[in-house]
mmCIF file of C-alpha atoms (C1' of nucleotides) in Angstrom:
data_model
loop_
_atom_site.group_PDB
_atom_site.id
_atom_site.type_symbol
_atom_site.label_atom_id
_atom_site.label_comp_id
_atom_site.label_asym_id
_atom_site.label_seq_id
_atom_site.Cartn_x
_atom_site.Cartn_y
_atom_site.Cartn_z
ATOM 1 C CA MET N 853 183.962 -25.343 -70.590
ATOM 2 C CA THR N 854 182.235 -23.711 -73.200
ATOM 3 C CA PRO N 855 182.461 -19.815 -72.627
ATOM 4 C CA ALA N 856 183.816 -18.506 -76.103
ATOM 5 C CA HIS N 857 180.562 -18.345 -78.247
ATOM 6 C CA LEU N 858 178.410 -16.789 -75.735
ATOM 7 C CA HIS N 859 179.245 -13.465 -75.519
ATOM 8 C CA PRO N 860 179.571 -12.200 -79.651
ATOM 9 C CA GLN N 861 177.374 -9.624 -81.345
ATOM 10 C CA ALA N 862 174.397 -10.358 -78.533
ATOM 11 C CA HIS N 863 172.898 -7.014 -79.559
ATOM 12 C CA ALA N 864 173.609 -6.675 -83.301
ATOM 13 C CA HIS N 865 171.610 -10.252 -83.745
ATOM 14 C CA SER N 866 169.085 -10.944 -81.174
ATOM 15 C CA PRO N 867 167.289 -7.470 -80.991
ATOM 16 C CA ARG N 868 164.404 -9.006 -78.703
ATOM 17 C CA LEU N 869 166.704 -11.450 -77.012
ATOM 18 C CA ALA N 870 168.212 -7.853 -76.296
ATOM 19 C CA THR N 871 165.713 -6.613 -74.564
ATOM 20 C CA SER N 872 164.379 -9.511 -73.041
ATOM 21 C CA ALA N 873 168.053 -10.161 -71.644
ATOM 22 C CA ASP N 874 167.774 -7.038 -69.782
ATOM 23 C CA ALA N 875 164.018 -7.718 -68.411
ATOM 24 C CA ALA N 876 165.578 -10.870 -67.388
ATOM 25 C CA ALA N 877 168.933 -9.196 -65.714
ATOM 26 C CA ALA N 878 166.373 -6.464 -64.104
ATOM 27 C CA ALA N 879 164.222 -9.847 -62.746
ATOM 28 C CA MET N 880 167.885 -12.236 -61.770
ATOM 29 C CA ARG N 881 168.934 -9.060 -59.865
ATOM 30 C CA ALA N 882 166.164 -9.110 -58.296
ATOM 31 C CA HIS N 883 165.334 -11.954 -57.047
ATOM 32 C CA GLY N 884 169.639 -11.853 -56.400
ATOM 33 C CA LEU N 885 169.463 -14.982 -58.789
ATOM 34 C CA ARG N 886 173.095 -15.000 -61.960
ATOM 35 C CA LEU N 887 172.786 -14.360 -64.797
ATOM 36 C CA SER N 888 174.515 -17.837 -66.291
ATOM 37 C CA ALA N 889 175.696 -18.180 -69.728
ATOM 38 C CA ALA N 890 173.006 -21.168 -69.620
ATOM 39 C CA ARG N 891 170.608 -19.771 -68.300
ATOM 40 C CA ARG N 892 171.195 -16.642 -71.546
ATOM 41 C CA LEU N 893 171.078 -19.335 -73.803
ATOM 42 C CA VAL N 894 167.402 -20.320 -72.656
ATOM 43 C CA LEU N 895 166.346 -17.224 -73.070
ATOM 44 C CA GLU N 896 167.808 -16.984 -76.306
ATOM 45 C CA ALA N 897 166.545 -19.944 -77.705
ATOM 46 C CA ILE N 898 162.991 -19.291 -76.460
ATOM 47 C CA TYR N 899 163.467 -15.904 -78.177
ATOM 48 C CA THR N 900 165.092 -17.464 -81.524
ATOM 49 C CA ALA N 901 161.891 -20.226 -81.754
ATOM 50 C CA GLU N 902 159.001 -18.978 -83.347
ATOM 51 C CA GLY N 903 156.905 -20.747 -81.643
ATOM 52 C CA PRO N 904 156.940 -22.930 -78.248
ATOM 53 C CA VAL N 905 159.830 -25.138 -78.093
ATOM 54 C CA LYS N 906 160.549 -28.460 -76.081
ATOM 55 C CA ALA N 907 163.283 -28.780 -73.812
ATOM 56 C CA ASP N 908 165.358 -31.137 -75.382
ATOM 57 C CA GLU N 909 165.270 -28.929 -78.507
ATOM 58 C CA ILE N 910 166.293 -25.690 -76.472
ATOM 59 C CA ALA N 911 169.303 -28.566 -75.137
ATOM 60 C CA GLY N 912 170.210 -29.349 -79.132
ATOM 61 C CA GLY N 913 170.703 -26.016 -80.064
ATOM 62 C CA LEU N 914 167.994 -25.473 -82.314
ATOM 63 C CA ASP N 915 169.508 -27.128 -85.103
ATOM 64 C CA GLY N 916 172.680 -24.990 -84.786
ATOM 65 C CA ARG N 917 171.425 -22.413 -84.688
ATOM 66 C CA LEU N 918 173.315 -22.391 -80.756
ATOM 67 C CA PRO N 919 175.141 -23.577 -78.869
ATOM 68 C CA ARG N 920 174.379 -27.091 -77.518
ATOM 69 C CA SER N 921 173.622 -27.237 -73.449
ATOM 70 C CA ASP N 922 172.642 -29.912 -71.172
ATOM 71 C CA LEU N 923 169.267 -31.081 -70.559
ATOM 72 C CA ALA N 924 169.126 -31.071 -66.883
ATOM 73 C CA SER N 925 170.304 -27.029 -66.619
ATOM 74 C CA VAL N 926 167.716 -26.277 -69.449
ATOM 75 C CA TYR N 927 165.119 -27.826 -67.644
ATOM 76 C CA ARG N 928 165.986 -26.013 -64.203
ATOM 77 C CA ASN N 929 166.105 -22.306 -66.135
ATOM 78 C CA LEU N 930 162.811 -23.029 -67.683
ATOM 79 C CA GLU N 931 161.671 -23.472 -63.967
ATOM 80 C CA THR N 932 163.842 -20.793 -62.862
ATOM 81 C CA LEU N 933 162.596 -18.293 -65.939
ATOM 82 C CA GLU N 934 158.939 -19.242 -65.690
ATOM 83 C CA ARG N 935 158.766 -18.905 -61.361
ATOM 84 C CA LEU N 936 160.178 -15.050 -62.611
ATOM 85 C CA GLY N 937 157.462 -15.157 -65.043
ATOM 86 C CA LEU N 938 159.463 -14.554 -68.246
ATOM 87 C CA VAL N 939 158.818 -17.809 -69.609
ATOM 88 C CA ARG N 940 155.720 -20.063 -69.570
ATOM 89 C CA HIS N 941 154.980 -23.567 -70.673
ATOM 90 C CA VAL N 942 152.300 -24.905 -72.733
ATOM 91 C CA HIS N 943 151.002 -28.615 -73.957
ATOM 92 C CA LEU N 944 149.791 -29.140 -77.487
ATOM 93 C CA GLY N 945 148.725 -32.449 -77.114
ATOM 94 C CA HIS N 946 150.702 -35.644 -75.284
ATOM 95 C CA GLY N 947 154.143 -35.558 -75.246
ATOM 96 C CA PRO N 948 156.448 -33.100 -74.274
ATOM 97 C CA GLY N 949 155.751 -29.244 -72.808
ATOM 98 C CA ARG N 950 156.632 -26.624 -74.784
ATOM 99 C CA TYR N 951 158.200 -23.679 -73.851
ATOM 100 C CA GLU N 952 157.558 -19.743 -74.415
ATOM 101 C CA ARG N 953 158.169 -16.448 -73.628
ATOM 102 C CA VAL N 954 155.636 -14.517 -71.622
ATOM 103 C CA GLY N 955 153.458 -11.973 -73.886
ATOM 104 C CA PRO N 956 150.913 -11.537 -75.901
ATOM 105 C CA ARG N 957 148.755 -15.050 -75.300
ATOM 106 C CA ARG N 958 147.626 -17.240 -77.897
ATOM 107 C CA ASP N 959 145.283 -20.281 -77.833
ATOM 108 C CA TYR N 960 146.113 -23.344 -79.940
ATOM 109 C CA LEU N 961 144.336 -25.496 -81.545
ATOM 110 C CA VAL N 962 145.101 -28.739 -82.452
ATOM 111 C CA CYS N 963 143.229 -31.497 -85.174
ATOM 112 C CA GLU N 964 142.877 -34.769 -84.199
ATOM 113 C CA ARG N 965 142.237 -36.150 -87.129
ATOM 114 C CA CYS N 966 145.554 -34.537 -89.258
ATOM 115 C CA GLN N 967 147.308 -32.902 -86.334
ATOM 116 C CA SER N 968 147.733 -29.818 -88.092
ATOM 117 C CA ILE N 969 147.714 -26.752 -85.445
ATOM 118 C CA ALA N 970 145.977 -23.399 -85.678
ATOM 119 C CA SER N 971 146.952 -20.271 -83.164
ATOM 120 C CA LEU N 972 145.351 -17.346 -82.408
ATOM 121 C CA PRO N 973 145.535 -14.631 -79.508
ATOM 122 C CA CYS N 974 143.254 -15.493 -76.591
ATOM 123 C CA GLU N 975 141.144 -12.684 -77.013
ATOM 124 C CA GLN N 976 139.054 -14.291 -79.818
ATOM 125 C CA LEU N 977 137.944 -17.023 -77.998
ATOM 126 C CA GLU N 978 136.517 -15.030 -75.202
ATOM 127 C CA ALA N 979 132.621 -14.959 -75.995
ATOM 128 C CA ALA N 980 133.702 -18.848 -75.735
ATOM 129 C CA ARG N 981 135.011 -17.922 -72.129
ATOM 130 C CA ARG N 982 132.533 -16.013 -70.774
ATOM 131 C CA ALA N 983 129.834 -18.723 -71.885
ATOM 132 C CA ILE N 984 132.161 -21.274 -69.911
ATOM 133 C CA VAL N 985 131.642 -18.815 -67.279
ATOM 134 C CA GLN N 986 128.099 -18.140 -67.342
ATOM 135 C CA VAL N 987 127.922 -21.907 -66.875
ATOM 136 C CA THR N 988 130.175 -22.865 -64.839
ATOM 137 C CA GLY N 989 131.372 -20.019 -62.668
ATOM 138 C CA PHE N 990 134.700 -21.156 -63.593
ATOM 139 C CA SER N 991 137.330 -18.533 -65.531
ATOM 140 C CA VAL N 992 138.813 -20.814 -67.819
ATOM 141 C CA ARG N 993 141.125 -20.429 -69.664
ATOM 142 C CA PHE N 994 142.532 -22.173 -73.548
ATOM 143 C CA ASP N 995 145.881 -21.142 -73.078
ATOM 144 C CA HIS N 996 147.387 -23.720 -71.437
ATOM 145 C CA PHE N 997 146.362 -27.323 -72.343
ATOM 146 C CA PRO N 998 145.435 -27.420 -75.853
ATOM 147 C CA LEU N 999 141.962 -26.994 -77.459
ATOM 148 C CA THR N 1000 141.379 -30.702 -79.630
ATOM 149 C CA GLY N 1001 139.342 -31.274 -82.170
ATOM 150 C CA LEU N 1002 138.783 -31.161 -85.958
ATOM 151 C CA CYS N 1003 139.908 -28.886 -88.048
ATOM 152 C CA PRO N 1004 138.005 -26.752 -90.803
ATOM 153 C CA GLY N 1005 139.298 -29.465 -93.524
ATOM 154 C CA CYS N 1006 138.715 -32.187 -91.634
ATOM 155 C CA SER N 1007 135.198 -31.900 -90.033
ATOM 156 C CA GLY N 1008 134.219 -31.051 -93.460
ATOM 157 C CA SER N 1009 134.891 -34.185 -94.669
ATOM 158 C CA SER N 1010 133.007 -36.814 -95.737
ATOM 159 C CA GLU N 1011 132.344 -40.161 -93.618
ATOM 160 C CA VAL N 1012 133.745 -42.659 -95.637
ATOM 161 C CA ASP N 1013 137.384 -40.329 -95.430
ATOM 162 C CA ARG N 1014 136.878 -39.967 -91.686
ATOM 163 C CA ALA N 1015 136.544 -43.923 -91.552
ATOM 164 C CA SER N 1016 139.856 -44.163 -93.131
ATOM 165 C CA ARG N 1017 141.644 -43.075 -90.100
ATOM 166 C CA MET I 36 129.208 -51.271 -83.599
ATOM 167 C CA THR I 37 128.388 -50.454 -79.771
ATOM 168 C CA PRO I 38 125.097 -52.413 -79.622
ATOM 169 C CA ALA I 39 123.345 -53.108 -75.756
ATOM 170 C CA HIS I 40 124.588 -50.058 -73.854
ATOM 171 C CA LEU I 41 122.981 -49.346 -70.641
ATOM 172 C CA HIS I 42 120.981 -51.923 -68.965
ATOM 173 C CA PRO I 43 119.453 -51.652 -65.173
ATOM 174 C CA GLN I 44 120.999 -54.435 -62.904
ATOM 175 C CA ALA I 45 120.785 -57.716 -64.943
ATOM 176 C CA HIS I 46 122.865 -59.184 -62.126
ATOM 177 C CA ALA I 47 123.091 -59.273 -58.244
ATOM 178 C CA HIS I 48 126.431 -58.119 -57.788
ATOM 179 C CA SER I 49 128.683 -56.493 -60.660
ATOM 180 C CA PRO I 50 124.960 -54.653 -62.625
ATOM 181 C CA ARG I 51 126.724 -52.644 -64.451
ATOM 182 C CA LEU I 52 129.842 -55.045 -65.429
ATOM 183 C CA ALA I 53 127.359 -57.375 -66.509
ATOM 184 C CA THR I 54 126.032 -55.204 -68.776
ATOM 185 C CA SER I 55 129.221 -54.071 -70.185
ATOM 186 C CA ALA I 56 130.953 -57.124 -70.095
ATOM 187 C CA ASP I 57 128.338 -58.684 -72.520
ATOM 188 C CA ALA I 58 128.770 -55.309 -74.652
ATOM 189 C CA ALA I 59 132.834 -56.104 -74.169
ATOM 190 C CA ALA I 60 131.950 -59.677 -74.948
ATOM 191 C CA ALA I 61 130.577 -58.723 -78.450
ATOM 192 C CA ALA I 62 133.130 -56.695 -78.850
ATOM 193 C CA MET I 63 135.330 -58.984 -78.444
ATOM 194 C CA ARG I 64 134.005 -61.908 -80.424
ATOM 195 C CA ALA I 65 133.365 -59.534 -83.066
ATOM 196 C CA HIS I 66 137.567 -58.230 -83.182
ATOM 197 C CA GLY I 67 138.726 -61.828 -82.389
ATOM 198 C CA LEU I 68 139.869 -60.746 -80.048
ATOM 199 C CA ARG I 69 139.657 -63.133 -76.370
ATOM 200 C CA LEU I 70 137.849 -61.785 -73.338
ATOM 201 C CA SER I 71 140.756 -62.989 -70.600
ATOM 202 C CA ALA I 72 140.301 -62.402 -67.054
ATOM 203 C CA ALA I 73 142.979 -59.895 -67.065
ATOM 204 C CA ARG I 74 140.848 -57.962 -69.404
ATOM 205 C CA ARG I 75 137.285 -58.480 -67.674
ATOM 206 C CA LEU I 76 139.593 -56.966 -64.446
ATOM 207 C CA VAL I 77 140.465 -53.956 -66.177
ATOM 208 C CA LEU I 78 136.595 -53.302 -67.428
ATOM 209 C CA GLU I 79 135.694 -53.900 -64.055
ATOM 210 C CA ALA I 80 137.538 -51.248 -62.699
ATOM 211 C CA ILE I 81 136.304 -49.547 -64.684
ATOM 212 C CA TYR I 82 132.986 -49.648 -64.475
ATOM 213 C CA THR I 83 133.319 -49.936 -60.207
ATOM 214 C CA ALA I 84 135.170 -46.689 -60.342
ATOM 215 C CA GLU I 85 132.911 -43.313 -59.995
ATOM 216 C CA GLY I 86 134.985 -41.259 -61.896
ATOM 217 C CA PRO I 87 138.065 -41.638 -64.593
ATOM 218 C CA VAL I 88 140.931 -43.823 -62.720
ATOM 219 C CA LYS I 89 144.383 -43.917 -63.308
ATOM 220 C CA ALA I 90 146.288 -47.405 -64.757
ATOM 221 C CA ASP I 91 147.799 -48.018 -61.454
ATOM 222 C CA GLU I 92 144.816 -47.585 -59.752
ATOM 223 C CA ILE I 93 143.371 -50.514 -61.622
ATOM 224 C CA ALA I 94 146.637 -52.028 -61.183
ATOM 225 C CA GLY I 95 146.258 -52.355 -57.515
ATOM 226 C CA GLY I 96 142.846 -53.013 -57.186
ATOM 227 C CA LEU I 97 141.131 -50.282 -56.717
ATOM 228 C CA ASP I 98 142.073 -50.126 -52.714
ATOM 229 C CA GLY I 99 141.147 -53.956 -52.362
ATOM 230 C CA ARG I 100 137.978 -53.645 -54.144
ATOM 231 C CA LEU I 101 139.801 -55.460 -56.895
ATOM 232 C CA PRO I 102 142.322 -58.213 -57.054
ATOM 233 C CA ARG I 103 145.518 -56.485 -58.002
ATOM 234 C CA SER I 104 147.163 -56.979 -61.781
ATOM 235 C CA ASP I 105 149.725 -56.726 -63.570
ATOM 236 C CA LEU I 106 150.765 -53.198 -64.558
ATOM 237 C CA ALA I 107 151.976 -53.964 -68.162
ATOM 238 C CA SER I 108 148.367 -55.428 -68.653
ATOM 239 C CA VAL I 109 145.979 -52.906 -67.901
ATOM 240 C CA TYR I 110 148.090 -50.743 -70.274
ATOM 241 C CA ARG I 111 147.775 -53.122 -72.858
ATOM 242 C CA ASN I 112 144.386 -53.775 -71.818
ATOM 243 C CA LEU I 113 142.666 -50.668 -72.039
ATOM 244 C CA GLU I 114 144.687 -49.948 -75.139
ATOM 245 C CA THR I 115 142.395 -52.431 -76.770
ATOM 246 C CA LEU I 116 139.266 -51.133 -74.918
ATOM 247 C CA GLU I 117 139.933 -47.712 -76.296
ATOM 248 C CA ARG I 118 140.436 -49.286 -79.711
ATOM 249 C CA LEU I 119 137.136 -51.332 -79.815
ATOM 250 C CA GLY I 120 135.327 -48.160 -78.250
ATOM 251 C CA LEU I 121 134.846 -49.552 -74.789
ATOM 252 C CA VAL I 122 137.158 -46.815 -72.970
ATOM 253 C CA ARG I 123 138.256 -43.545 -73.656
ATOM 254 C CA HIS I 124 140.916 -41.563 -71.844
ATOM 255 C CA VAL I 125 141.121 -37.954 -70.314
ATOM 256 C CA HIS I 126 144.088 -36.031 -68.586
ATOM 257 C CA LEU I 127 142.676 -33.710 -65.528
ATOM 258 C CA GLY I 128 146.078 -32.018 -65.470
ATOM 259 C CA HIS I 129 149.701 -33.139 -65.691
ATOM 260 C CA GLY I 130 150.251 -36.232 -64.271
ATOM 261 C CA PRO I 131 149.034 -39.933 -65.865
ATOM 262 C CA GLY I 132 145.659 -40.070 -67.905
ATOM 263 C CA ARG I 133 142.628 -41.203 -66.811
ATOM 264 C CA TYR I 134 140.309 -44.032 -68.361
ATOM 265 C CA GLU I 135 137.096 -44.151 -67.907
ATOM 266 C CA ARG I 136 134.072 -45.870 -69.936
ATOM 267 C CA VAL I 137 132.736 -44.602 -72.940
ATOM 268 C CA GLY I 138 128.853 -42.966 -72.181
ATOM 269 C CA PRO I 139 128.042 -40.029 -71.531
ATOM 270 C CA ARG I 140 130.702 -37.576 -71.903
ATOM 271 C CA ARG I 141 131.299 -34.875 -69.429
ATOM 272 C CA ASP I 142 133.697 -32.214 -69.470
ATOM 273 C CA TYR I 143 136.401 -31.027 -66.766
ATOM 274 C CA LEU I 144 137.020 -27.833 -65.688
ATOM 275 C CA VAL I 145 140.522 -28.165 -62.835
ATOM 276 C CA CYS I 146 141.331 -24.520 -60.646
ATOM 277 C CA GLU I 147 144.236 -24.340 -60.922
ATOM 278 C CA ARG I 148 144.743 -22.685 -57.392
ATOM 279 C CA CYS I 149 143.106 -25.427 -55.057
ATOM 280 C CA GLN I 150 142.904 -27.872 -57.491
ATOM 281 C CA SER I 151 139.151 -28.513 -57.430
ATOM 282 C CA ILE I 152 137.583 -30.527 -60.239
ATOM 283 C CA ALA I 153 134.264 -30.229 -61.363
ATOM 284 C CA SER I 154 132.585 -31.222 -64.196
ATOM 285 C CA LEU I 155 129.510 -31.285 -66.375
ATOM 286 C CA PRO I 156 127.684 -33.191 -69.173
ATOM 287 C CA CYS I 157 129.404 -31.510 -72.176
ATOM 288 C CA GLU I 158 126.072 -30.587 -73.800
ATOM 289 C CA GLN I 159 125.836 -27.676 -71.153
ATOM 290 C CA LEU I 160 129.456 -26.248 -73.122
ATOM 291 C CA GLU I 161 127.778 -26.523 -76.791
ATOM 292 C CA ALA I 162 127.467 -22.454 -76.767
ATOM 293 C CA ALA I 163 131.275 -22.002 -76.421
ATOM 294 C CA ARG I 164 132.260 -24.611 -78.455
ATOM 295 C CA ARG I 165 130.052 -22.935 -81.202
ATOM 296 C CA ALA I 166 130.889 -19.957 -80.442
ATOM 297 C CA ILE I 167 134.575 -21.191 -81.174
ATOM 298 C CA VAL I 168 133.559 -23.190 -84.299
ATOM 299 C CA GLN I 169 132.899 -19.936 -85.461
ATOM 300 C CA VAL I 170 135.591 -18.056 -85.115
ATOM 301 C CA THR I 171 137.978 -20.674 -85.832
ATOM 302 C CA GLY I 172 135.917 -23.434 -88.015
ATOM 303 C CA PHE I 173 137.730 -25.651 -85.386
ATOM 304 C CA SER I 174 135.373 -27.956 -84.702
ATOM 305 C CA VAL I 175 136.640 -28.777 -80.776
ATOM 306 C CA ARG I 176 135.571 -30.550 -78.371
ATOM 307 C CA PHE I 177 136.719 -30.007 -74.175
ATOM 308 C CA ASP I 178 136.499 -33.341 -73.326
ATOM 309 C CA HIS I 179 140.046 -34.883 -73.236
ATOM 310 C CA PHE I 180 142.508 -32.113 -72.093
ATOM 311 C CA PRO I 181 141.135 -30.135 -69.038
ATOM 312 C CA LEU I 182 139.773 -26.950 -69.204
ATOM 313 C CA THR I 183 141.546 -24.935 -66.726
ATOM 314 C CA GLY I 184 141.613 -21.711 -65.123
ATOM 315 C CA LEU I 185 139.922 -20.246 -61.802
ATOM 316 C CA CYS I 186 137.135 -21.629 -59.714
ATOM 317 C CA PRO I 187 134.201 -19.460 -58.498
ATOM 318 C CA GLY I 188 135.660 -19.403 -55.297
ATOM 319 C CA CYS I 189 139.230 -18.763 -56.485
ATOM 320 C CA SER I 190 138.263 -16.524 -58.957
ATOM 321 C CA GLY I 191 136.336 -14.253 -56.389
ATOM 322 C CA SER I 192 139.107 -13.989 -53.536
ATOM 323 C CA SER I 193 141.418 -11.060 -53.151
ATOM 324 C CA GLU I 194 144.706 -9.821 -54.081
ATOM 325 C CA VAL I 195 146.100 -10.747 -51.023
ATOM 326 C CA ASP I 196 144.994 -14.111 -50.954
ATOM 327 C CA ARG I 197 145.711 -14.428 -54.696
ATOM 328 C CA ALA I 198 149.310 -13.740 -53.580
ATOM 329 C CA SER I 199 149.239 -15.940 -50.807
ATOM 330 C CA ARG I 200 150.032 -18.835 -53.237
ATOM 331 C "C1'" DT W 626 185.724 -15.761 -52.137
ATOM 332 C "C1'" DT W 627 181.923 -16.669 -51.826
ATOM 333 C "C1'" DC W 628 177.429 -19.351 -52.656
ATOM 334 C "C1'" DG W 629 174.181 -19.705 -57.451
ATOM 335 C "C1'" DA W 630 174.454 -22.353 -60.904
ATOM 336 C "C1'" DT W 631 176.230 -25.982 -63.708
ATOM 337 C "C1'" DG W 632 177.138 -30.333 -66.195
ATOM 338 C "C1'" DC W 633 177.009 -35.494 -65.651
ATOM 339 C "C1'" DA W 634 174.852 -39.188 -63.661
ATOM 340 C "C1'" DA W 635 171.508 -41.540 -61.417
ATOM 341 C "C1'" DA W 636 166.678 -41.530 -59.620
ATOM 342 C "C1'" DT W 637 161.503 -40.851 -60.400
ATOM 343 C "C1'" DA W 638 157.051 -41.080 -62.650
ATOM 344 C "C1'" DG W 639 154.482 -43.177 -66.796
ATOM 345 C "C1'" DT W 640 154.349 -45.901 -70.345
ATOM 346 C "C1'" DT W 641 155.818 -49.303 -74.093
ATOM 347 C "C1'" DT W 642 157.823 -53.461 -75.531
ATOM 348 C "C1'" DG W 643 160.488 -58.284 -75.812
ATOM 349 C "C1'" DC W 644 159.425 -62.446 -74.805
ATOM 350 C "C1'" DA W 645 158.630 -67.328 -72.419
ATOM 351 C "C1'" DT W 646 155.149 -69.055 -70.867
ATOM 352 C "C1'" DT W 647 149.844 -69.648 -69.787
ATOM 353 C "C1'" DC W 648 145.668 -70.063 -71.182
ATOM 354 C "C1'" DT W 649 140.831 -69.013 -73.685
ATOM 355 C "C1'" DA W 650 138.190 -70.217 -78.203
ATOM 356 C "C1'" DT L 830 146.269 -77.153 -79.687
ATOM 357 C "C1'" DA L 831 147.199 -72.666 -82.503
ATOM 358 C "C1'" DG L 832 147.783 -68.515 -81.237
ATOM 359 C "C1'" DA L 833 146.377 -64.650 -78.083
ATOM 360 C "C1'" DA L 834 147.306 -62.880 -73.906
ATOM 361 C "C1'" DT L 835 149.927 -62.417 -69.732
ATOM 362 C "C1'" DG L 836 153.186 -61.255 -66.213
ATOM 363 C "C1'" DC L 837 157.195 -59.938 -66.054
ATOM 364 C "C1'" DA L 838 161.896 -56.903 -67.107
ATOM 365 C "C1'" DA L 839 163.772 -54.043 -69.551
ATOM 366 C "C1'" DA L 840 163.748 -50.153 -72.629
ATOM 367 C "C1'" DC L 841 161.984 -45.502 -73.470
ATOM 368 C "C1'" DT L 842 160.911 -40.698 -72.977
ATOM 369 C "C1'" DA L 843 159.831 -36.579 -70.213
ATOM 370 C "C1'" DT L 844 161.447 -34.542 -65.924
ATOM 371 C "C1'" DT L 845 163.601 -34.307 -61.573
ATOM 372 C "C1'" DT L 846 167.670 -34.594 -58.161
ATOM 373 C "C1'" DG L 847 172.244 -35.479 -55.713
ATOM 374 C "C1'" DC L 848 176.682 -33.850 -55.802
ATOM 375 C "C1'" DA L 849 180.992 -32.227 -56.771
ATOM 376 C "C1'" DT L 850 183.344 -28.738 -59.113
ATOM 377 C "C1'" DC L 851 182.618 -24.296 -61.271
ATOM 378 C "C1'" DG L 852 182.129 -19.091 -61.707
ATOM 379 C "C1'" DA L 853 179.544 -14.572 -61.226
ATOM 380 C "C1'" DA L 854 178.614 -11.169 -58.337
#
DNA sequence: TTCGATGCAAATAGTTTGCATTCTA
DNA sequence: TAGAATGCAAACTATTTGCATCGAA
């Protein structure tokens, strides 16, 4: 039903996708799965987006950057790709999950006052994780649920400001 | 704003509730709100339960320990009580939120392999929070979304065990 | 020419909202 | 007795599932 727009210059325009598509194709074959157009599209979306994206954003075609697709299939494919280790999902607060490619992991910090989001490579919080394993015995990660709190700006503000919301 | 807090048993049947009910009544009056039966019931559930409880568990009457009530009203009252600072909610993973009384805060650690849950007073992870504010400038808390990772048992297990699920 | 994957619709889980009725202050 | 709160139903958001059809290998 929507075959035509998928194949054009994937190589010229999406270098990173080309690579991931290869990796994906390999993973697919290794598991006896098919690399369908819809599947390729989800991968393309994950690699086109700057950060973690919502399923409905993928289905919506990322603001016209990609063709739209069926939401249920998007979810099914995200699950498949997660199982294959090509994609993972994170939470940046309440609301829908966000999906991103598996790669260098980042931790996300969400300000509960101004909602600003910061992120940084996981390694930078290694000391904090060590402090936690030392006290609790748990080897924790900060990269699935968000770290919430006050951003530098909001934690520095006055009591009056803080009371205003 | 949060006056009468932790008095030991004042009355025979619901010692902790009696106190919280007083605090609640005060907070209600201070905001021109009414302390209705349904509202009292939600508070009673929060103080009866051992840990954080789901809205539908409250509506269900905590396994017969309390009368059942309407789920929508439970949600409305939880929201009200949260606004008044008597209740707060946490997440212990995917799935429904859990509600607990405001009081000494605890952080929750969830094992992503065996699903076991541990908790400890927030203060015990102060060093970790300091490490994070030092690197990021964010003053984070670990008590709203769970800390996930591997519990002592699961992180110590062999590759073979780990591969089995 | 299979059977895995799709697309649509319907189901499910968690939570919120509209509204006529009830009950607290 | 005014209007806050209830209870029921319906809406809503996020996600999953059933199923007939389609298409990649």
